Every structure is written in C-alpha cells, then in structure tokens.
Amino acid sequence: MPPTSERAPHPRSDAAALVARRDTAVRAAVARGLVTDREPLVALIDVTGVRTAARALHAAFAAATAPGTEVLHTFAVKACPLVAVVRLLGDEGIGAEVASPGELALARAAGTPAERTVLDSPAKTPAELREAFALGIAVNADNLQELARLDDLAVAYGPAGADRLPPLGLRVNPQVGAGTIDALSTATATAKFGVALGDPGGRERVVRAFLDRPWLTRLHVHSGSQGVPADLMVEGVARTHALAEEVNARAGRRQVDTVDLGGGLPVDFASDDPDPGFARYARLLAHRVPALFDGRYRLVTEFGRALLARFGLVLSRVEYTKSAGGRRIAVTHAGAQIAARTVYAPEQWPLRVAGYDARGVPLPTRPEVQDVAGPACFAGDLIARGRTLPRLSPGDHVAVLDTGAYFFAHPYAYNALPRPAVYGFLTAPDGDRAAGTADGVSFATVRSAQTIAEVVAEAGGEHPDGLLF
Ligand SMILES: *Cc1c(COP(=O)(O)O)cnc(C)c1O
C-alpha cells in the first residue's frame, strides 16, 4: 500500500458519501420488500465502508512503521461475530482474534488461516488449548496458571519439536487506569485480564516466566475499548514494549519477537465521520514508542469496533405513534433485542436515529421531541429518549445508526424476540454487480432472520415434558 493512501480523503465528502450510500440502501431495502410484516426489523452492512476501513488500517501501520515491519491485523470477532463479515475482512488481509470455541469455529468457517488467528480468552479450558495447539493458532495466555497448562502441552513437543509449537504469548495488564466506561476498561488496577505488572513482584514474575520458557515469544496488551482515551492505550503499549526490551536484555537474545497491541479504538457515535482514526493512532504510537515500530518486532493488532460500528445499521418500521404525558413516542421493532447496551445504559451508549418515510426516503426535518421505543415489554425499552427527530408516523422507518459492532450481532432474547436478518449492501458505482441492478444496490444475505420455529427450539421445544418427572 503506498504511504500516500494514508492521507484520508476530505472528511466532509467522505461522510457525505457514507450518508449517500446509507440513504440509497435504505430506500432500496424498503422498495425491495426486505422490511415486511413478518420481518419488520433488518440489519444492513455497508460493504464498501468495511473494506475502506480495512484498507485504512493497513495503510496506517504501513505508513507509521519502518519498511519491512511485519504486521498482522486481526479482527476481534466478538465485535461482529458473523461468518461473512469475518470472511470479508479476511478478503482484505485481516485475520481473526477469537476468544471462545464458538468464535474460533466461526473464524474457521470464514476460512481464516491458522497463521492469521489469535486466541485470547481469559478462561480457556485445557480442551481449547489442546485444539489451538493442534491447529497451530497463536495463543496469548491470560495468567500464570494458564502458562502452567501451556508448559504441559509444550512438554509433549519436546525440545526438538519446539519449532512446531504455535506462537505463544502472555497478556499483561499495564494498569494504566480506566476510561469513561468502567465495564470496558481492561487496564485498571484490579481488571480481570492479564498479569498485573504493577502489583508487588508482578513484573519480575512475568520476566521470570519468560526466562524459564524459551518458547514464550509474545507479549499481549489490550488496555480498553470505547471510552478509553488514546493516550492511555498508547501508554499501555509503551509499558508493554519496555517490558519486552527488559525480557530480551535479560535473556541475552530477542526472545520476545512479537508485541500484540490489542484493539480498542473508540467510535464517535455522534457523527458520520467514516474515518476510524487508525492513522492518528499509529502516528501516536510511532511518536511515543518509536523503537516498537523500527522493524525489530513483529506486530499484531486486534481492532473490532473501529472496523465495523459505523458501517452497520438497524432498519425498523414504525408500527405506531402515540403521546403520553406530553411526550410523543414512536413504537418500533428496534429495542433491547438489538441494542441491549443502549437500553440498559443509555447515557453511555447513545445511538443516533435517522427517520425515513414509508418509501425509505429521508423524512423532511419537522423536528419534534420524541422517544423511539422498541417492542419489548418493559418501560426502559427505548432506543432514544427525548430526541429531536423528524416527526415519525406509522409506516415510516427508523434507522438506528452505527450498530455494526456489539449491537445487532449481539442479540438479546428478551420476549423471545427473534434475531433479525442481516444483509450486506453494495451501491453503484462500487461494483458491477450493484451497477447492474435497477436501483444501483445489491444485497447479500449475511444471516437469515431467526424463524419462530427456531425461537421455540431455542426455548427447549424438543423437551416439552422435561419437567413432568
Ligand atoms: C474486545 C477485544 C478487542 C477489540 O476491542 P475493540 O474495542 O472492539 O477494538 C481486542 N482484543 C481483545 C483481547 C479484546 O477483548
């Protein structure tokens, strides 16, 4: 990738392009009957947006690192655990960071090669570790007890088989502090992840763990997610790099050859800026920790939200509108089942809502303060509260924006509400396929809607007499 590609196009025009693709896709989705009585809620993924973000990630690190620096970008599958999404990113040269047997299986179903897969869960069972070794995928141990399990597995390979071991690392917690969202701050003093470096004896125990295990070659850090400021994440990486240098100095060789920087770039849920900010973050890292980018270390990244959030939306029909206590309320099908975080923690996870008419055309601005409610049977099931939006009427549509990561791919089964279908879209002139259609949009199924029969099966439908002992 030429370094010039790092220079982002004019942000305004880029945001305008994003909005234009979105509006075109919403109109086509409505016109083609993707939103129906039976399926009044669907999710859409902007394939062009995802590809552009993936390319921006490659370009950002290519521009900030010394020529020849090996960088493996992986996608944190938990951010959008859908096979076709992992496959799309794989097509852009991005591997998979997985944290459970399910995520590993879906990364494999997406065709992710073992050498581009990293396993990071904090609670790996012996069976998961054996599988990772058998497949040859990289493992980052979370703690010293897990390292002891790796010892047992490594012994089986013997000194002669050391070459056949997968890349093995240890996650550390640099204890740099919290961001604005406690639940997503992974590097506080008491966080559950990694080995706490600042605890009495912590750092020395980590160094010794490496000196005792010649096959331990990676350090892993992931200091947080949405709400953690970039300078905290950079500080976490800097401390991890300093530790790698210390291990290597004491080992008298370059034992730690790879630093896994984790993910964690936040997304601005208040704007349409499609730039995920990778270039700025890579430049911050290069400035603060230049020796990490000088080509001696292999790098791994694990971004999730920044690659996907902006490029997904949930589209729902407005079923009813009403007024209560002077507040107008639009009752839609988008609620807790696709936005659990927003419904339960609205201050921390505000989502923008865009209004479209019955044909999927953006509603004229006739601003009115409204609540946008979901279908679930509890009062807090609101996607937006007291929000100024174009006046919504029954038959209109709402798009819940920036829901490509950690929202519709994380359904919540309240009220036995089914998982909505997910479609990817391409708009002309992004591809011949799209250009060949009447409205210039192509849709592809990423996930079918869950059927009512599947909802019953998930509710134990096979065992109706189960409790009638
Ligand atoms: C969740 C997670 C990520 C991705 O975080 P984002 O904020 O989505 O970028 C990366 N690495 C690890 C270990 C994680 O747990």
Tab-separated table of C-alpha atoms and ligand atoms in Angstrom:
chain	number	residue	atom	x	y	z
A	1	MET	CA	0.000	0.000	0.000
A	2	PRO	CA	1.625	3.332	-0.950
A	3	PRO	CA	2.045	5.589	2.081
A	4	THR	CA	0.087	8.374	0.355
A	5	SER	CA	-3.097	6.314	0.685
A	6	GLU	CA	-2.904	7.087	4.396
A	7	ARG	CA	-3.927	10.666	3.615
A	8	ALA	CA	-7.654	10.443	4.147
A	9	PRO	CA	-9.888	11.992	1.522
A	10	HIS	CA	-11.629	15.179	2.578
A	11	PRO	CA	-13.636	14.073	5.631
A	12	ARG	CA	-16.766	16.043	4.686
A	13	SER	CA	-17.089	14.474	1.278
A	14	ASP	CA	-16.340	11.085	2.802
A	15	ALA	CA	-19.112	11.482	5.366
A	16	ALA	CA	-21.390	12.648	2.573
A	17	ALA	CA	-20.540	9.517	0.585
A	18	LEU	CA	-21.300	7.353	3.613
A	19	VAL	CA	-24.667	9.038	4.100
A	20	ALA	CA	-25.460	8.767	0.384
A	21	ARG	CA	-24.746	5.012	0.401
A	22	ARG	CA	-26.861	4.614	3.516
A	23	ASP	CA	-29.836	6.515	2.108
A	24	THR	CA	-29.635	4.612	-1.187
A	25	ALA	CA	-29.511	1.282	0.636
A	26	VAL	CA	-32.427	2.113	2.950
A	27	ARG	CA	-34.597	3.160	0.031
A	28	ALA	CA	-33.727	0.014	-1.923
A	29	ALA	CA	-34.274	-2.226	1.123
A	30	VAL	CA	-37.768	-0.808	1.575
A	31	ALA	CA	-38.551	-0.876	-2.166
A	32	ARG	CA	-37.463	-4.500	-2.459
A	33	GLY	CA	-39.549	-5.610	0.481
A	34	LEU	CA	-36.742	-6.539	2.862
A	35	VAL	CA	-38.776	-4.902	5.654
A	36	THR	CA	-42.081	-6.763	5.941
A	37	ASP	CA	-44.893	-7.589	8.306
A	38	ARG	CA	-43.170	-10.827	9.188
A	39	GLU	CA	-39.733	-9.226	9.400
A	40	PRO	CA	-40.259	-5.584	10.328
A	41	LEU	CA	-36.635	-5.295	11.510
A	42	VAL	CA	-33.470	-5.915	9.457
A	43	ALA	CA	-29.805	-5.055	9.807
A	44	LEU	CA	-27.675	-3.712	6.947
A	45	ILE	CA	-23.894	-3.715	6.485
A	46	ASP	CA	-22.125	-1.221	4.205
A	47	VAL	CA	-19.568	-3.457	2.491
A	48	THR	CA	-17.742	-0.516	0.901
A	49	GLY	CA	-17.399	1.120	4.305
A	50	VAL	CA	-15.940	-2.018	5.880
A	51	ARG	CA	-13.472	-2.528	3.039
A	52	THR	CA	-12.404	1.113	3.205
A	53	ALA	CA	-11.820	0.860	6.957
A	54	ALA	CA	-9.755	-2.316	6.496
A	55	ARG	CA	-7.590	-0.600	3.891
A	56	ALA	CA	-7.176	2.437	6.142
A	57	LEU	CA	-5.889	0.098	8.873
A	58	HIS	CA	-3.268	-1.479	6.597
A	59	ALA	CA	-2.237	1.924	5.282
A	60	ALA	CA	-1.976	3.482	8.748
A	61	PHE	CA	0.511	0.931	10.059
A	62	ALA	CA	2.395	0.686	6.764
A	63	ALA	CA	2.953	4.436	6.928
A	64	ALA	CA	3.963	4.546	10.604
A	65	THR	CA	6.333	1.534	10.757
A	66	ALA	CA	9.802	1.033	9.293
A	67	PRO	CA	9.828	-0.674	5.881
A	68	GLY	CA	9.738	-4.431	6.260
A	69	THR	CA	7.949	-4.403	9.634
A	70	GLU	CA	5.684	-7.444	9.768
A	71	VAL	CA	2.190	-6.509	10.924
A	72	LEU	CA	-0.671	-8.967	11.312
A	73	HIS	CA	-4.001	-7.200	11.627
A	74	THR	CA	-6.727	-9.346	13.140
A	75	PHE	CA	-10.389	-8.531	13.650
A	76	ALA	CA	-11.760	-9.010	17.170
A	77	VAL	CA	-14.518	-11.424	16.159
A	78	LYS	CA	-16.576	-10.598	19.241
A	79	ALA	CA	-17.314	-7.158	17.751
A	80	CYS	CA	-19.337	-8.694	14.906
A	81	PRO	CA	-19.431	-12.487	15.079
A	82	LEU	CA	-20.895	-13.130	11.635
A	83	VAL	CA	-19.123	-15.532	9.297
A	84	ALA	CA	-19.474	-13.423	6.139
A	85	VAL	CA	-18.116	-10.368	7.960
A	86	VAL	CA	-15.025	-12.264	9.094
A	87	ARG	CA	-14.683	-13.564	5.523
A	88	LEU	CA	-14.997	-10.036	4.070
A	89	LEU	CA	-12.245	-8.803	6.361
A	90	GLY	CA	-10.216	-11.904	5.503
A	91	ASP	CA	-10.521	-10.860	1.866
A	92	GLU	CA	-8.890	-7.590	2.914
A	93	GLY	CA	-5.999	-9.473	4.518
A	94	ILE	CA	-7.272	-9.233	8.085
A	95	GLY	CA	-7.163	-12.277	10.358
A	96	ALA	CA	-9.262	-13.127	13.403
A	97	GLU	CA	-8.833	-12.608	17.139
A	98	VAL	CA	-11.059	-15.176	18.843
A	99	ALA	CA	-11.969	-15.672	22.481
A	100	SER	CA	-14.182	-18.745	22.646
A	101	PRO	CA	-14.687	-22.085	20.882
A	102	GLY	CA	-17.647	-20.524	19.042
A	103	GLU	CA	-15.624	-17.579	17.758
A	104	LEU	CA	-12.821	-19.910	16.697
A	105	ALA	CA	-15.270	-22.150	14.853
A	106	LEU	CA	-16.846	-19.244	13.024
A	107	ALA	CA	-13.449	-17.793	12.093
A	108	ARG	CA	-12.594	-21.193	10.647
A	109	ALA	CA	-15.954	-21.309	8.846
A	110	ALA	CA	-14.953	-17.963	7.326
A	111	GLY	CA	-11.750	-19.582	6.052
A	112	THR	CA	-9.376	-17.675	8.329
A	113	PRO	CA	-5.990	-19.415	8.109
A	114	ALA	CA	-4.423	-20.653	11.347
A	115	GLU	CA	-1.456	-18.314	10.925
A	116	ARG	CA	-3.819	-15.332	10.952
A	117	THR	CA	-5.757	-16.447	14.029
A	118	VAL	CA	-5.063	-15.443	17.632
A	119	LEU	CA	-6.794	-17.000	20.673
A	120	ASP	CA	-7.178	-14.650	23.642
A	121	SER	CA	-9.905	-15.732	26.060
A	122	PRO	CA	-9.384	-15.224	29.808
A	123	ALA	CA	-10.914	-18.629	30.643
A	124	LYS	CA	-9.527	-21.124	28.148
A	125	THR	CA	-10.127	-24.739	29.110
A	126	PRO	CA	-7.470	-27.432	28.611
A	127	ALA	CA	-9.529	-28.702	25.660
A	128	GLU	CA	-9.458	-25.271	23.995
A	129	LEU	CA	-5.703	-25.036	24.481
A	130	ARG	CA	-5.186	-28.517	23.015
A	131	GLU	CA	-7.285	-27.548	19.996
A	132	ALA	CA	-5.286	-24.349	19.484
A	133	PHE	CA	-2.024	-26.320	19.604
A	134	ALA	CA	-3.370	-28.921	17.181
A	135	LEU	CA	-4.492	-26.200	14.760
A	136	GLY	CA	-1.289	-24.175	15.159
A	137	ILE	CA	-3.015	-20.932	16.125
A	138	ALA	CA	-1.342	-18.324	18.301
A	139	VAL	CA	-2.332	-18.306	21.963
A	140	ASN	CA	-1.984	-15.455	24.428
A	141	ALA	CA	-2.134	-16.864	27.933
A	142	ASP	CA	-4.059	-14.661	30.323
A	143	ASN	CA	-2.280	-15.589	33.540
A	144	LEU	CA	0.481	-17.651	35.116
A	145	GLN	CA	-1.805	-20.616	35.859
A	146	GLU	CA	-2.623	-20.802	32.175
A	147	LEU	CA	1.112	-20.707	31.410
A	148	ALA	CA	1.485	-23.847	33.541
A	149	ARG	CA	-1.065	-25.551	31.269
A	150	LEU	CA	0.932	-24.418	28.245
A	151	ASP	CA	4.007	-25.970	29.887
A	152	ASP	CA	2.238	-29.339	29.985
A	153	LEU	CA	1.300	-29.086	26.317
A	154	ALA	CA	4.737	-27.829	25.262
A	155	VAL	CA	6.475	-30.720	27.038
A	156	ALA	CA	4.747	-33.127	24.684
A	157	TYR	CA	6.558	-31.480	21.748
A	158	GLY	CA	9.973	-31.912	23.404
A	159	PRO	CA	12.931	-29.609	22.743
A	160	ALA	CA	13.202	-30.930	19.181
A	161	GLY	CA	9.588	-30.119	18.454
A	162	ALA	CA	9.774	-26.527	19.657
A	163	ASP	CA	9.561	-25.304	16.048
A	164	ARG	CA	6.151	-26.877	15.694
A	165	LEU	CA	4.662	-25.047	18.685
A	166	PRO	CA	2.225	-22.297	17.761
A	167	PRO	CA	3.260	-18.727	18.644
A	168	LEU	CA	2.723	-18.347	22.381
A	169	GLY	CA	2.411	-15.169	24.392
A	170	LEU	CA	1.319	-13.722	27.705
A	171	ARG	CA	-1.184	-10.948	28.280
A	172	VAL	CA	-0.148	-8.248	30.694
A	173	ASN	CA	-2.168	-5.561	32.419
A	174	PRO	CA	-0.133	-2.351	32.426
A	175	GLN	CA	-2.614	-0.866	34.937
A	176	VAL	CA	-2.751	2.478	33.162
A	177	GLY	CA	-6.221	3.278	34.502
A	178	ALA	CA	-9.825	3.499	33.426
A	179	GLY	CA	-11.691	5.257	30.648
A	180	THR	CA	-15.195	6.679	30.877
A	181	ILE	CA	-16.931	3.279	30.778
A	182	ASP	CA	-15.925	1.026	33.670
A	183	ALA	CA	-17.266	-2.124	32.050
A	184	LEU	CA	-14.894	-1.671	29.117
A	185	SER	CA	-11.779	-0.547	30.982
A	186	THR	CA	-9.450	-3.516	30.847
A	187	ALA	CA	-6.337	-1.945	32.341
A	188	THR	CA	-7.444	-0.699	35.730
A	189	ALA	CA	-5.515	-1.757	38.829
A	190	THR	CA	-7.989	-4.546	39.523
A	191	ALA	CA	-9.048	-5.540	35.974
A	192	LYS	CA	-9.598	-9.253	35.433
A	193	PHE	CA	-7.321	-9.521	32.382
A	194	GLY	CA	-3.642	-10.372	32.097
A	195	VAL	CA	-0.889	-10.352	34.692
A	196	ALA	CA	-0.927	-7.114	36.711
A	197	LEU	CA	2.509	-5.616	36.095
A	198	GLY	CA	2.446	-3.040	38.871
A	199	ASP	CA	1.439	-5.389	41.679
A	200	PRO	CA	4.258	-6.236	44.112
A	201	GLY	CA	6.542	-8.678	42.286
A	202	GLY	CA	4.256	-8.750	39.219
A	203	ARG	CA	6.735	-7.507	36.680
A	204	GLU	CA	9.521	-9.765	37.977
A	205	ARG	CA	7.217	-12.798	37.857
A	206	VAL	CA	6.489	-12.041	34.216
A	207	VAL	CA	10.161	-11.652	33.323
A	208	ARG	CA	10.987	-14.926	35.093
A	209	ALA	CA	8.104	-16.660	33.324
A	210	PHE	CA	9.713	-15.725	30.010
A	211	LEU	CA	13.280	-16.638	31.069
A	212	ASP	CA	12.007	-20.061	32.178
A	213	ARG	CA	10.195	-20.674	28.883
A	214	PRO	CA	12.273	-20.158	25.757
A	215	TRP	CA	9.177	-20.780	23.629
A	216	LEU	CA	7.260	-17.846	25.096
A	217	THR	CA	7.818	-15.166	22.454
A	218	ARG	CA	4.930	-12.709	22.558
A	219	LEU	CA	3.599	-10.012	24.837
A	220	HIS	CA	-0.051	-9.020	24.579
A	221	VAL	CA	-1.814	-5.913	25.846
A	222	HIS	CA	-5.350	-4.591	25.295
A	223	SER	CA	-5.916	-1.602	27.522
A	224	GLY	CA	-9.555	-0.963	26.825
A	225	SER	CA	-12.246	-0.168	24.410
A	226	GLN	CA	-14.876	2.523	23.870
A	227	GLY	CA	-14.286	5.320	26.376
A	228	VAL	CA	-10.564	4.688	26.928
A	229	PRO	CA	-8.589	7.684	25.618
A	230	ALA	CA	-5.896	7.010	23.017
A	231	ASP	CA	-3.104	8.295	25.249
A	232	LEU	CA	-3.954	5.661	27.887
A	233	MET	CA	-3.863	2.905	25.272
A	234	VAL	CA	-0.566	4.257	23.941
A	235	GLU	CA	0.821	4.290	27.490
A	236	GLY	CA	-0.210	0.650	27.906
A	237	VAL	CA	1.609	-0.277	24.713
A	238	ALA	CA	4.683	1.716	25.796
A	239	ARG	CA	4.887	-0.154	29.101
A	240	THR	CA	4.492	-3.464	27.307
A	241	HIS	CA	7.266	-2.569	24.882
A	242	ALA	CA	9.554	-1.609	27.778
A	243	LEU	CA	8.848	-4.993	29.324
A	244	ALA	CA	9.697	-6.773	26.059
A	245	GLU	CA	13.005	-4.911	25.994
A	246	GLU	CA	13.719	-5.942	29.590
A	247	VAL	CA	12.964	-9.611	28.901
A	248	ASN	CA	15.193	-9.558	25.837
A	249	ALA	CA	18.039	-7.811	27.660
A	250	ARG	CA	17.957	-10.324	30.485
A	251	ALA	CA	17.564	-13.285	28.139
A	252	GLY	CA	20.518	-12.018	26.099
A	253	ARG	CA	18.582	-12.672	22.891
A	254	ARG	CA	15.488	-11.406	21.121
A	255	GLN	CA	13.158	-13.827	22.859
A	256	VAL	CA	10.099	-11.568	22.620
A	257	ASP	CA	9.785	-11.125	18.879
A	258	THR	CA	6.138	-10.051	18.677
A	259	VAL	CA	4.057	-7.453	20.506
A	260	ASP	CA	0.281	-7.772	20.234
A	261	LEU	CA	-1.176	-4.281	20.716
A	262	GLY	CA	-4.804	-5.360	21.106
A	263	GLY	CA	-7.620	-3.233	19.731
A	264	GLY	CA	-9.745	-0.604	21.360
A	265	LEU	CA	-10.083	2.473	19.172
A	266	PRO	CA	-13.298	4.272	20.115
A	267	VAL	CA	-16.019	5.300	17.671
A	268	ASP	CA	-17.722	8.702	17.724
A	269	PHE	CA	-21.387	7.770	17.992
A	270	ALA	CA	-22.380	11.399	17.389
A	271	SER	CA	-21.036	11.847	13.859
A	272	ASP	CA	-20.949	10.363	10.362
A	273	ASP	CA	-17.166	10.610	10.090
A	274	PRO	CA	-16.217	7.343	8.414
A	275	ASP	CA	-12.502	7.643	9.305
A	276	PRO	CA	-11.824	5.039	12.029
A	277	GLY	CA	-8.775	7.029	13.222
A	278	PHE	CA	-6.183	4.296	12.615
A	279	ALA	CA	-3.678	6.715	11.046
A	280	ARG	CA	-3.733	9.062	14.004
A	281	TYR	CA	-3.379	6.189	16.479
A	282	ALA	CA	-0.482	4.618	14.566
A	283	ARG	CA	1.268	8.010	14.454
A	284	LEU	CA	0.749	8.465	18.215
A	285	LEU	CA	2.293	5.046	18.822
A	286	ALA	CA	5.207	5.737	16.473
A	287	HIS	CA	5.842	9.013	18.270
A	288	ARG	CA	5.628	7.636	21.823
A	289	VAL	CA	7.259	4.218	21.248
A	290	PRO	CA	9.428	4.612	18.118
A	291	ALA	CA	11.508	1.508	18.904
A	292	LEU	CA	8.397	-0.646	18.644
A	293	PHE	CA	7.947	0.384	15.028
A	294	ASP	CA	11.570	0.138	13.879
A	295	GLY	CA	11.116	-3.274	12.285
A	296	ARG	CA	12.638	-5.445	15.014
A	297	TYR	CA	9.299	-6.509	16.451
A	298	ARG	CA	6.503	-8.229	14.639
A	299	LEU	CA	3.209	-6.510	15.471
A	300	VAL	CA	-0.308	-7.843	15.884
A	301	THR	CA	-3.433	-5.672	16.166
A	302	GLU	CA	-6.958	-6.698	17.219
A	303	PHE	CA	-9.384	-3.929	16.326
A	304	GLY	CA	-13.108	-4.600	16.486
A	305	ARG	CA	-15.479	-1.675	16.940
A	306	ALA	CA	-13.446	0.782	14.828
A	307	LEU	CA	-13.655	-1.552	11.802
A	308	LEU	CA	-17.387	-2.254	11.941
A	309	ALA	CA	-19.509	0.055	14.104
A	310	ARG	CA	-20.001	2.863	11.605
A	311	PHE	CA	-20.861	0.518	8.771
A	312	GLY	CA	-23.910	-1.198	10.191
A	313	LEU	CA	-27.439	-0.016	10.820
A	314	VAL	CA	-30.699	-1.464	12.001
A	315	LEU	CA	-33.779	-0.588	9.987
A	316	SER	CA	-37.216	-0.876	11.539
A	317	ARG	CA	-40.714	0.009	10.541
A	318	VAL	CA	-42.538	2.452	12.806
A	319	GLU	CA	-45.550	0.446	13.943
A	320	TYR	CA	-47.478	3.028	15.994
A	321	THR	CA	-47.071	6.532	17.323
A	322	LYS	CA	-48.677	7.862	20.452
A	323	SER	CA	-48.447	10.567	23.041
A	324	ALA	CA	-48.134	10.156	26.805
A	325	GLY	CA	-47.754	12.920	29.370
A	326	GLY	CA	-46.980	15.348	26.577
A	327	ARG	CA	-44.186	13.186	25.129
A	328	ARG	CA	-44.540	11.735	21.630
A	329	ILE	CA	-43.456	8.119	21.337
A	330	ALA	CA	-42.746	6.142	18.175
A	331	VAL	CA	-43.164	2.419	18.776
A	332	THR	CA	-40.768	0.480	16.528
A	333	HIS	CA	-39.270	-3.025	16.383
A	334	ALA	CA	-35.774	-1.847	17.321
A	335	GLY	CA	-35.286	-2.256	21.046
A	336	ALA	CA	-33.392	-4.157	23.668
A	337	GLN	CA	-33.037	-7.245	21.468
A	338	ILE	CA	-30.583	-5.399	19.163
A	339	ALA	CA	-29.278	-2.660	21.460
A	340	ALA	CA	-29.072	-4.072	24.976
A	341	ARG	CA	-26.280	-1.703	25.978
A	342	THR	CA	-28.182	1.398	24.864
A	343	VAL	CA	-31.397	0.337	26.537
A	344	TYR	CA	-29.769	-0.512	29.867
A	345	ALA	CA	-27.075	2.196	29.883
A	346	PRO	CA	-28.467	4.984	27.677
A	347	GLU	CA	-26.026	7.626	28.936
A	348	GLN	CA	-23.008	5.549	27.985
A	349	TRP	CA	-24.304	4.197	24.679
A	350	PRO	CA	-26.322	6.887	22.890
A	351	LEU	CA	-27.257	5.880	19.340
A	352	ARG	CA	-28.336	8.205	16.546
A	353	VAL	CA	-31.639	7.535	14.841
A	354	ALA	CA	-32.469	8.621	11.273
A	355	GLY	CA	-36.065	8.908	10.081
A	356	TYR	CA	-37.273	7.668	6.671
A	357	ASP	CA	-40.760	7.687	5.208
A	358	ALA	CA	-42.841	4.720	4.106
A	359	ARG	CA	-40.853	4.504	0.845
A	360	GLY	CA	-37.495	4.729	2.611
A	361	VAL	CA	-36.857	8.376	1.671
A	362	PRO	CA	-35.296	10.611	4.358
A	363	LEU	CA	-38.065	12.447	6.213
A	364	PRO	CA	-38.175	16.212	5.877
A	365	THR	CA	-36.992	17.949	9.016
A	366	ARG	CA	-40.103	18.756	11.003
A	367	PRO	CA	-38.318	18.478	14.297
A	368	GLU	CA	-40.200	17.175	17.252
A	369	VAL	CA	-39.075	15.791	20.581
A	370	GLN	CA	-39.840	12.072	20.592
A	371	ASP	CA	-38.958	8.815	22.259
A	372	VAL	CA	-38.128	5.934	19.955
A	373	ALA	CA	-39.328	2.791	21.678
A	374	GLY	CA	-38.695	-0.881	20.974
A	375	PRO	CA	-41.074	-3.841	21.075
A	376	ALA	CA	-40.018	-5.326	24.411
A	377	CYS	CA	-42.315	-5.399	27.420
A	378	PHE	CA	-40.504	-3.182	29.871
A	379	ALA	CA	-40.653	0.587	30.179
A	380	GLY	CA	-36.964	1.173	29.627
A	381	ASP	CA	-37.015	-0.375	26.166
A	382	LEU	CA	-36.166	2.900	24.428
A	383	ILE	CA	-33.559	3.400	21.704
A	384	ALA	CA	-33.724	7.195	22.010
A	385	ARG	CA	-35.215	9.350	24.770
A	386	GLY	CA	-36.493	12.880	24.299
A	387	ARG	CA	-34.695	13.084	20.983
A	388	THR	CA	-35.382	15.822	18.442
A	389	LEU	CA	-36.167	13.965	15.208
A	390	PRO	CA	-38.339	14.459	12.152
A	391	ARG	CA	-41.912	13.727	13.186
A	392	LEU	CA	-42.453	9.960	12.822
A	393	SER	CA	-45.746	8.371	11.721
A	394	PRO	CA	-46.921	4.770	11.434
A	395	GLY	CA	-45.452	3.127	8.330
A	396	ASP	CA	-42.329	5.316	8.400
A	397	HIS	CA	-38.952	3.741	9.093
A	398	VAL	CA	-36.169	4.433	11.545
A	399	ALA	CA	-32.527	3.559	11.039
A	400	VAL	CA	-30.511	3.030	14.208
A	401	LEU	CA	-27.032	4.097	13.134
A	402	ASP	CA	-23.516	2.878	13.972
A	403	THR	CA	-24.771	-0.505	15.126
A	404	GLY	CA	-22.324	-2.635	13.117
A	405	ALA	CA	-20.346	-3.685	16.197
A	406	TYR	CA	-21.681	-5.015	19.504
A	407	PHE	CA	-25.335	-4.295	18.637
A	408	PHE	CA	-27.309	-6.298	16.064
A	409	ALA	CA	-24.698	-9.024	16.067
A	410	HIS	CA	-25.282	-9.346	19.829
A	411	PRO	CA	-28.970	-10.101	20.046
A	412	TYR	CA	-30.674	-10.440	23.379
A	413	ALA	CA	-33.511	-12.943	23.577
A	414	TYR	CA	-35.895	-10.886	25.757
A	415	ASN	CA	-39.599	-11.547	24.982
A	416	ALA	CA	-38.493	-14.377	22.665
A	417	LEU	CA	-37.845	-11.752	20.010
A	418	PRO	CA	-36.103	-13.323	17.020
A	419	ARG	CA	-32.684	-12.321	15.731
A	420	PRO	CA	-33.184	-10.085	12.687
A	421	ALA	CA	-31.795	-10.866	9.253
A	422	VAL	CA	-28.520	-9.177	8.321
A	423	TYR	CA	-27.846	-8.116	4.726
A	424	GLY	CA	-24.707	-6.629	3.242
A	425	PHE	CA	-25.116	-3.990	0.583
A	426	LEU	CA	-23.087	-2.551	-2.277
A	427	THR	CA	-24.167	0.617	-4.023
A	428	ALA	CA	-23.158	1.732	-7.518
A	429	PRO	CA	-20.532	2.626	-8.562
A	430	ASP	CA	-18.822	0.334	-6.069
A	431	GLY	CA	-19.240	-2.788	-8.107
A	432	ASP	CA	-20.533	-4.077	-11.417
A	433	ARG	CA	-22.943	-6.323	-9.612
A	434	ALA	CA	-24.556	-3.345	-7.935
A	435	ALA	CA	-24.451	-1.235	-11.069
A	436	GLY	CA	-26.349	-3.948	-12.930
A	437	THR	CA	-29.443	-3.622	-10.737
A	438	ALA	CA	-32.316	-1.236	-11.357
A	439	ASP	CA	-31.780	0.846	-8.209
A	440	GLY	CA	-27.995	0.502	-8.169
A	441	VAL	CA	-27.915	-1.570	-4.980
A	442	SER	CA	-27.020	-5.221	-4.413
A	443	PHE	CA	-27.983	-7.024	-1.231
A	444	ALA	CA	-26.467	-10.259	0.026
A	445	THR	CA	-27.666	-12.314	2.976
A	446	VAL	CA	-25.204	-12.394	5.857
A	447	ARG	CA	-27.592	-14.069	8.294
A	448	SER	CA	-31.217	-15.087	7.815
A	449	ALA	CA	-33.741	-13.945	10.364
A	450	GLN	CA	-34.331	-16.439	13.121
A	451	THR	CA	-37.607	-18.228	12.453
A	452	ILE	CA	-40.309	-18.643	15.065
A	453	ALA	CA	-39.659	-22.422	14.910
A	454	GLU	CA	-36.032	-21.700	15.803
A	455	VAL	CA	-37.125	-19.489	18.682
A	456	VAL	CA	-39.193	-22.393	20.013
A	457	ALA	CA	-36.282	-24.809	19.551
A	458	GLU	CA	-34.000	-22.433	21.434
A	459	ALA	CA	-36.571	-22.387	24.237
A	460	GLY	CA	-36.161	-26.143	24.674
A	461	GLY	CA	-39.005	-27.031	22.305
A	462	GLU	CA	-37.565	-30.523	21.988
A	463	HIS	CA	-38.213	-31.196	25.680
A	464	PRO	CA	-41.790	-30.082	26.359
A	465	ASP	CA	-42.284	-32.792	29.015
A	466	GLY	CA	-38.893	-32.149	30.546
A	467	LEU	CA	-40.214	-31.090	33.941
A	468	LEU	CA	-43.064	-33.586	34.292
A	469	PHE	CA	-40.946	-36.126	36.136
B	1	LIG	C1	-12.700	-6.834	22.757
B	1	LIG	C2	-11.251	-7.037	22.474
B	1	LIG	C3	-10.663	-6.438	21.356
B	1	LIG	C4	-11.411	-5.482	20.454
B	1	LIG	O1	-11.807	-4.316	21.107
B	1	LIG	P1	-12.485	-3.127	20.277
B	1	LIG	O2	-12.738	-2.087	21.278
B	1	LIG	O3	-13.719	-3.669	19.657
B	1	LIG	O4	-11.497	-2.706	19.236
B	1	LIG	C5	-9.343	-6.726	21.092
B	1	LIG	N1	-8.623	-7.552	21.899
B	1	LIG	C6	-9.157	-8.126	22.988
B	1	LIG	C7	-8.320	-9.014	23.806
B	1	LIG	C8	-10.478	-7.887	23.311
B	1	LIG	O5	-11.002	-8.451	24.409
